[in-house]
CSV table of C-alpha atoms in Angstrom, one decimal:
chain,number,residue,atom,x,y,z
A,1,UNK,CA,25.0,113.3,95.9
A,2,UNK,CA,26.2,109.6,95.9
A,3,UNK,CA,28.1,108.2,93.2
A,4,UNK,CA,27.5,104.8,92.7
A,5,UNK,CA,29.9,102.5,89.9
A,6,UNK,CA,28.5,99.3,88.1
A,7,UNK,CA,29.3,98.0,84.8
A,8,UNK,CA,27.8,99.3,81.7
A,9,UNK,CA,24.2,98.0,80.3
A,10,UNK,CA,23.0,98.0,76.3
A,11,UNK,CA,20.8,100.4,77.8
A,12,UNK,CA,23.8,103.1,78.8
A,13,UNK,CA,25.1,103.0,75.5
A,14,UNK,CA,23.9,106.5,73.9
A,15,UNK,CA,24.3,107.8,77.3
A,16,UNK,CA,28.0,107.1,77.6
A,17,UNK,CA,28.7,108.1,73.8
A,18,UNK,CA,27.4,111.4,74.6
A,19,UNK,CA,29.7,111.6,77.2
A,20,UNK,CA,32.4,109.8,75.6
A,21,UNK,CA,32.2,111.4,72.3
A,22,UNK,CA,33.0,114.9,72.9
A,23,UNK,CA,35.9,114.8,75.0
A,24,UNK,CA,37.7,112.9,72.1
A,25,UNK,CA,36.2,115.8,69.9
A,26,UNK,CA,37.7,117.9,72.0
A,27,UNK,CA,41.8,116.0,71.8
A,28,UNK,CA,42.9,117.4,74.9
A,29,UNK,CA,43.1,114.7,76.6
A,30,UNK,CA,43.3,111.5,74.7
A,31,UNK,CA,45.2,111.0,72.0
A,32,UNK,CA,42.7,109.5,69.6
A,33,UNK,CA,41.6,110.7,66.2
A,34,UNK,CA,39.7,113.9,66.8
A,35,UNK,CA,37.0,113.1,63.5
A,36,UNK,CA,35.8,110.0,65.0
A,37,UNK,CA,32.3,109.1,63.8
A,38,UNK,CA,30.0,108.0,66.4
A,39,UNK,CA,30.2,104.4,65.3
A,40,UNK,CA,34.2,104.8,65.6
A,41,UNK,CA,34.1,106.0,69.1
A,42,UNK,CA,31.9,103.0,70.0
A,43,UNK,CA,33.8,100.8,68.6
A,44,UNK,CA,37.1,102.5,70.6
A,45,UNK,CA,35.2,102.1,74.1
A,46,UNK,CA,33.3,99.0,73.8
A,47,UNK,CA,35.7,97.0,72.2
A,48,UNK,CA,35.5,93.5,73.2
A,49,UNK,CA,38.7,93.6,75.3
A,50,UNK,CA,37.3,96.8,77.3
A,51,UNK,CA,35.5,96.1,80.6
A,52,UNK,CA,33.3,98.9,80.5
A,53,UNK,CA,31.8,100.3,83.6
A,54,UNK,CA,29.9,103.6,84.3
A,55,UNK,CA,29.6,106.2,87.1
A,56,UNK,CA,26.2,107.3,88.1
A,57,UNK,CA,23.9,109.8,90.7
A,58,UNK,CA,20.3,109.2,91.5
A,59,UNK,CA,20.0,107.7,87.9
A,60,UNK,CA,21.9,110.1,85.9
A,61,UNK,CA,25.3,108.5,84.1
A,62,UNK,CA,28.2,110.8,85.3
A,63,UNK,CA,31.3,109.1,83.4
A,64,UNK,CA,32.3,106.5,82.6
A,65,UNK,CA,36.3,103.9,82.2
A,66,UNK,CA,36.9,101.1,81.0
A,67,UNK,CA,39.6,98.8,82.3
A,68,UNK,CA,41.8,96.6,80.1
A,69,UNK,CA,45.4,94.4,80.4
A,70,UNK,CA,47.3,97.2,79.4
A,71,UNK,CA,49.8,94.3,77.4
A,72,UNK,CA,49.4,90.6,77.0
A,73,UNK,CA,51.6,88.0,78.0
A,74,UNK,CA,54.7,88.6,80.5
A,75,UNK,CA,52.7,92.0,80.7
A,76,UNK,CA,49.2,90.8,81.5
A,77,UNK,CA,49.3,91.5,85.1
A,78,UNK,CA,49.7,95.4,85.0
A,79,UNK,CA,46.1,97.1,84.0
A,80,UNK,CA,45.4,100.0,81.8
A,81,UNK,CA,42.0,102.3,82.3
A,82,UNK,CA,40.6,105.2,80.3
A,83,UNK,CA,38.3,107.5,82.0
A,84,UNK,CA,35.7,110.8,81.5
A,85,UNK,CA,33.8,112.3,83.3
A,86,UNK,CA,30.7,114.3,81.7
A,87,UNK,CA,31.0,117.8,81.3
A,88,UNK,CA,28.6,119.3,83.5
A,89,UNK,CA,29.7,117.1,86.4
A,90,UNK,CA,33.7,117.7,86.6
A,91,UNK,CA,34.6,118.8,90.1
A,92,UNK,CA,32.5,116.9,91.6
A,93,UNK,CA,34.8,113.5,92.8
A,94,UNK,CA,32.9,111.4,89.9
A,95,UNK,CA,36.8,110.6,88.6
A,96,UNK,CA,38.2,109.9,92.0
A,97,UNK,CA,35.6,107.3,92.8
A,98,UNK,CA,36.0,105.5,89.6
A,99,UNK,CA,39.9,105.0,89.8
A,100,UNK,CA,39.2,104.3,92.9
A,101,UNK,CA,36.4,101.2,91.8
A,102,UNK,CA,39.0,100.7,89.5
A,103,UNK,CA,42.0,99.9,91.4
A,104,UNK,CA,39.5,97.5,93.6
A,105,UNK,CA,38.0,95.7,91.2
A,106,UNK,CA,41.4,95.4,88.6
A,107,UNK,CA,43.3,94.0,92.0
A,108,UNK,CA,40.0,91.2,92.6
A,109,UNK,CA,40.6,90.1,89.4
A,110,UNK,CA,44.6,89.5,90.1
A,111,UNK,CA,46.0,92.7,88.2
A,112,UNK,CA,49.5,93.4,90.4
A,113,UNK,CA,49.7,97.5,89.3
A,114,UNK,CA,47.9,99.8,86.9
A,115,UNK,CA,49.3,102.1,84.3
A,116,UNK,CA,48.1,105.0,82.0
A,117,UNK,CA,50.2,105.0,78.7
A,118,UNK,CA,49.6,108.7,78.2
A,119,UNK,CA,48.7,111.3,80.4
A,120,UNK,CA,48.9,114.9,78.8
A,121,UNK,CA,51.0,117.1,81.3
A,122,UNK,CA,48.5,119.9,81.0
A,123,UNK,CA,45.7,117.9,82.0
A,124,UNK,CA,46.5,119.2,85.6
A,125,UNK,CA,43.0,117.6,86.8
A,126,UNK,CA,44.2,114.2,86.2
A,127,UNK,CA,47.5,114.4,86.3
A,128,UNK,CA,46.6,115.8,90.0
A,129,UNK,CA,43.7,113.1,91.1
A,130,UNK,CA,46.0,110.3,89.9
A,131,UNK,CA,49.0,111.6,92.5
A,132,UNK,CA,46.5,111.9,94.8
A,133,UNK,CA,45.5,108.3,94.1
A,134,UNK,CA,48.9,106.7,94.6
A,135,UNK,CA,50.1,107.0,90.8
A,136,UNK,CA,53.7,108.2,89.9
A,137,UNK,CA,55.0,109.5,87.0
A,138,UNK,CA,57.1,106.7,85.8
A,139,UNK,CA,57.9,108.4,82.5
A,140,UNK,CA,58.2,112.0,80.5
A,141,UNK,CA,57.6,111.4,76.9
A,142,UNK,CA,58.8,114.6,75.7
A,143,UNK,CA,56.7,116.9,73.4
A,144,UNK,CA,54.2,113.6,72.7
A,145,UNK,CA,51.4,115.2,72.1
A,146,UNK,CA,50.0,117.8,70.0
A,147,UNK,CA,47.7,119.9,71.9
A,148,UNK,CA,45.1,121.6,69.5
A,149,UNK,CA,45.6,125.1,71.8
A,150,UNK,CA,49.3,124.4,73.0
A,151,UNK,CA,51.1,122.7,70.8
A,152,UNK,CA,53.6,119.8,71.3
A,153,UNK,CA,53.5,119.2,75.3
A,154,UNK,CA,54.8,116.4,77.6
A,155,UNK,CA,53.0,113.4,78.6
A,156,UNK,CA,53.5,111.3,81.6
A,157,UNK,CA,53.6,107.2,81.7
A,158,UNK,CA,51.9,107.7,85.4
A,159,UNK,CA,51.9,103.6,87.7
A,160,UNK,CA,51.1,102.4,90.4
A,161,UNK,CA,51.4,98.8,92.4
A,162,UNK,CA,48.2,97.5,93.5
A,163,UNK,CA,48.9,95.0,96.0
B,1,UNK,CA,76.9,90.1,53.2
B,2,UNK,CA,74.8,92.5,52.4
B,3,UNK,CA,71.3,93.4,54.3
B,4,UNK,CA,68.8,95.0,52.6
B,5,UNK,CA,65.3,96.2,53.7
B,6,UNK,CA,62.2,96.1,51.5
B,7,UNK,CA,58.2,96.5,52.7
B,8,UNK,CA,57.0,92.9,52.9
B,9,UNK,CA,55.2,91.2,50.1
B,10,UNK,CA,52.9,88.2,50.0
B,11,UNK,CA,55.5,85.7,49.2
B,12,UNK,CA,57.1,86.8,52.6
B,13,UNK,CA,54.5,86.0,54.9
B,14,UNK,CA,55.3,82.5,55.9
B,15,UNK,CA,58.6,82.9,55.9
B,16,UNK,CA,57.7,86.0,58.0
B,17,UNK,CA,55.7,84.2,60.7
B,18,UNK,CA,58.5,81.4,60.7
B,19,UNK,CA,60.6,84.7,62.1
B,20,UNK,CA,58.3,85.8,64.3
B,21,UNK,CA,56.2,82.9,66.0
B,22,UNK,CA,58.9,81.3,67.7
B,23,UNK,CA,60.1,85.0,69.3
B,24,UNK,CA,56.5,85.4,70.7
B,25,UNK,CA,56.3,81.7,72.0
B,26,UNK,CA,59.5,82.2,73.6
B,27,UNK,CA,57.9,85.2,75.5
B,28,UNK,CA,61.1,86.7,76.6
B,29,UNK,CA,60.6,90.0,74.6
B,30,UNK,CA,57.2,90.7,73.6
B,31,UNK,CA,54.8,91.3,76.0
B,32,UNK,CA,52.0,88.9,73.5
B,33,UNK,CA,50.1,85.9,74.4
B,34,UNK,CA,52.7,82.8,74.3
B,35,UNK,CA,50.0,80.5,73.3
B,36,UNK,CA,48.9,83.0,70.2
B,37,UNK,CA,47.9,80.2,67.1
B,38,UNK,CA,49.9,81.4,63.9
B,39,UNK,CA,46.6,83.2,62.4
B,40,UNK,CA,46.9,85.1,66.0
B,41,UNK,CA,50.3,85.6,65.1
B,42,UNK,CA,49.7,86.6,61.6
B,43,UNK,CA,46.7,89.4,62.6
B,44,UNK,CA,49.1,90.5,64.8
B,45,UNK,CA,52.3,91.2,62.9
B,46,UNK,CA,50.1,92.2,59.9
B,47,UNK,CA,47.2,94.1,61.6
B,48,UNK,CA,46.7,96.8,58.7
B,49,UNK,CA,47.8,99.6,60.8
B,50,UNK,CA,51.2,97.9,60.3
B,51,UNK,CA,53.4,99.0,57.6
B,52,UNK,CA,55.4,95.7,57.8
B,53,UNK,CA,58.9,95.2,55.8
B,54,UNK,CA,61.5,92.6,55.9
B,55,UNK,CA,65.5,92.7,55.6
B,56,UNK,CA,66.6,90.0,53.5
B,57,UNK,CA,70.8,89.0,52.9
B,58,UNK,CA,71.4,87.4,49.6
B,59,UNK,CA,67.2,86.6,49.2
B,60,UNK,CA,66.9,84.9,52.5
B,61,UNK,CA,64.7,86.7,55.1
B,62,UNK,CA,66.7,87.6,58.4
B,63,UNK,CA,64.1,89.6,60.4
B,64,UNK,CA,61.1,91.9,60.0
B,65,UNK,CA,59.7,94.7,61.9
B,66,UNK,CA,56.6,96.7,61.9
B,67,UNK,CA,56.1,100.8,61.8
B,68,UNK,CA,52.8,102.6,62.9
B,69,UNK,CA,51.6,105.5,64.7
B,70,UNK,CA,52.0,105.1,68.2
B,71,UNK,CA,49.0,106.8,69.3
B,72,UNK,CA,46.0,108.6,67.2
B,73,UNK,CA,45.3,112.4,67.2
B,74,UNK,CA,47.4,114.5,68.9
B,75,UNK,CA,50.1,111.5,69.4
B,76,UNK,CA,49.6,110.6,65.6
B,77,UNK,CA,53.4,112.3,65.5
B,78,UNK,CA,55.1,110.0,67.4
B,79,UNK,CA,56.1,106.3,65.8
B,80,UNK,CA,56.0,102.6,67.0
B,81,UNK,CA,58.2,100.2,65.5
B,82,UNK,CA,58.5,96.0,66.9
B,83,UNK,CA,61.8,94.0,65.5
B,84,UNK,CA,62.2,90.7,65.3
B,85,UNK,CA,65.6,89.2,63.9
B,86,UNK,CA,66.0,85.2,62.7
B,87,UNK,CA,67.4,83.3,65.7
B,88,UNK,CA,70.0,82.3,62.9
B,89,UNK,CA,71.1,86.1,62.0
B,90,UNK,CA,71.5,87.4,65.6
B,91,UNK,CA,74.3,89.7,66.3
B,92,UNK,CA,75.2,90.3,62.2
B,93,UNK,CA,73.9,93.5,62.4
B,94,UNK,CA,70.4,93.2,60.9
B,95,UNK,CA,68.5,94.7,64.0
B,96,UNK,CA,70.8,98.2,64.0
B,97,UNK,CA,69.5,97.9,60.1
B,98,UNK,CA,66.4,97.3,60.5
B,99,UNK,CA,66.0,100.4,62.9
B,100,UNK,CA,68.0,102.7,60.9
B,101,UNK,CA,65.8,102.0,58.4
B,102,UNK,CA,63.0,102.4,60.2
B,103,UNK,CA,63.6,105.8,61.4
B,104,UNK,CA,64.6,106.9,57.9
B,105,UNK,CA,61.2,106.3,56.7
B,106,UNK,CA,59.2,107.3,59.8
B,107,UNK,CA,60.8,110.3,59.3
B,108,UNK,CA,60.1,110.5,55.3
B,109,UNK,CA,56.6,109.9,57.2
B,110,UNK,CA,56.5,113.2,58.6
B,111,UNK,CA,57.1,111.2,62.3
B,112,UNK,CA,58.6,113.9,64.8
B,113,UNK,CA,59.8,111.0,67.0
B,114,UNK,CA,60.1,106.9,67.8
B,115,UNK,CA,58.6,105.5,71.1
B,116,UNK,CA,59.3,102.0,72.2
B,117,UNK,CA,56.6,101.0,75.1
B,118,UNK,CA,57.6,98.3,76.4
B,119,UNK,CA,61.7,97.0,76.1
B,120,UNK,CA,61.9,94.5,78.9
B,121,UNK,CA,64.9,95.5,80.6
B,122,UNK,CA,66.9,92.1,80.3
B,123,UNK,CA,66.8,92.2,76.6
B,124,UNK,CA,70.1,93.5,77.2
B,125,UNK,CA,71.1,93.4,73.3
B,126,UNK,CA,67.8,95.4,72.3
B,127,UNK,CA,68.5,98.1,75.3
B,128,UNK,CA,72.4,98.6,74.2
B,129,UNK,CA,71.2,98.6,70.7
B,130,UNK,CA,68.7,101.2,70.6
B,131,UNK,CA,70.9,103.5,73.1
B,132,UNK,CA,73.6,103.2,70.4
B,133,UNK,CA,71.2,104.7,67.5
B,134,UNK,CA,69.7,107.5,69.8
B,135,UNK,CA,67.2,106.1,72.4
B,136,UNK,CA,67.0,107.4,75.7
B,137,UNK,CA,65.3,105.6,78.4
B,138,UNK,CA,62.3,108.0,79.7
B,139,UNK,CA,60.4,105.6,82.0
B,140,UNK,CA,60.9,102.8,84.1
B,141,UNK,CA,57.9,100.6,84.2
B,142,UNK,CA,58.6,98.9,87.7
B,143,UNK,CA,58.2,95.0,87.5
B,144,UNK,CA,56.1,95.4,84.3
B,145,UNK,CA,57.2,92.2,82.6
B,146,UNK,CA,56.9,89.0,84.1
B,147,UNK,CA,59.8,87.1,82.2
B,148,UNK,CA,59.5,82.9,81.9
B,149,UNK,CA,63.0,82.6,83.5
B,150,UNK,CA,63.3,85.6,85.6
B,151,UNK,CA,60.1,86.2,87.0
B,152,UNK,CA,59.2,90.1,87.4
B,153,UNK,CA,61.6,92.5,85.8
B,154,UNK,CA,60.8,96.4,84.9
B,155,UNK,CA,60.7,97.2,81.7
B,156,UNK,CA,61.6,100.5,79.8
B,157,UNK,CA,59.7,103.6,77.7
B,158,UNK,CA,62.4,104.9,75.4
B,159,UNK,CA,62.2,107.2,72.6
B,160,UNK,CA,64.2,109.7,70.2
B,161,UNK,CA,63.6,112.5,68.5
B,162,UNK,CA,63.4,112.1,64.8
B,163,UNK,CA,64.1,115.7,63.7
């Protein structure tokens, strides 16, 4: 199946909090406030400084990022993105082509690199898909994040150039 | 003389933004708008997930900083502080105060550990400064900062631990 990227509608809105909603329920992976209401977790994806796009096949939303100036000022030109992908279609490249629509679309709009702020080491999928995408972990932060099975584990500041 | 640190009050907030303003205009340290109005400035500095204080030397103000969580959820451990010392109180000191103090009562908190995101690595004072109270460098954001004088510098992740 063909994934196909565009930017969010009103109409995707439930359909991305459904996706959206769990994996921060889950706090594996981002470190946001696990007890988010649903109104919170909108307000955390579609907030006005998030470009919000989503992934989806024949119809059906996949996942969905948004992509942001990860600072402003002397640090406007380096992006930040957060991605998921739904549950029932991981493994299936859904991630891959939306960094990949990512990195395109950041560099049209005159972003020089892109960085991730906090990648959880045991998140081997991403960690993974963003090596294989031309990221490099730029930075350990040691024992940053509390992993709800784990415990205190790494996370990576992961960048990469764009032009 | 004598610098003391209290959390800000009221009275303090011009005197505050006096402080502050002209360090964000500049644009050589912060990576924040240089064009930010002084109610930008203000919702900034005193966003309420700020726990702002100020250090004060015989009841004039001499700099301010800022302490929050650097992340939510499972990063909720890990602190952020910003600093900002009067142009007229530079080098007395009040920074290396300002920090101490910080980490005293990030710690009293229940923090684990201090991240700074962003140091742009020719703030040569702030990168001394911080290695002399604990903080290593752990990334190396390349070119991250694109600095009014210098054009693109990297910038650094650093962090302690607080226990």
């Amino acid at each position: 199946m063909m994934t196909t990227i565009r930017p969010v509608t009103n109409a995707d809105h439930q359909a991305v909090l459904d996706i959206v909603a769990p994996v921060f329920a889950a706090g594996e992976t981002y470190a946001l406030d696990r007890d988010m209401s649903l109104q919170q977790v909108a307000d955390f994806w579609f907030m006005p400084r998030h470009q919000v796009f989503v992934a989806t096949e024949a119809d059906r939303l996949t996942g969905s990022f948004y992509l942001m100036a990860n600072q402003g000022g002397g640090g406007a030109h380096v992006a930040n993105c957060g991605f998921v992908t739904a549950a029932d279609s991981q493994g299936k490249g859904v991630a891959r082509a939306m960094c990949e629509y990512a990195m395109k679309e950041a560099t049209r709009q005159g972003f020089r690199a892109m960085q991730f702020n906090h990648v959880v080491s045991t998140n081997d999928r991403a960690v993974r898909l963003w090596k294989s995408l031309g990221f490099e972990i730029v930075g350990t932060l040691p024992q940053a994040f509390n992993h709800p099975r784990l415990g205190f584990v790494d996370s990576y500041v992961m960048f990469r150039k764009l032009l």
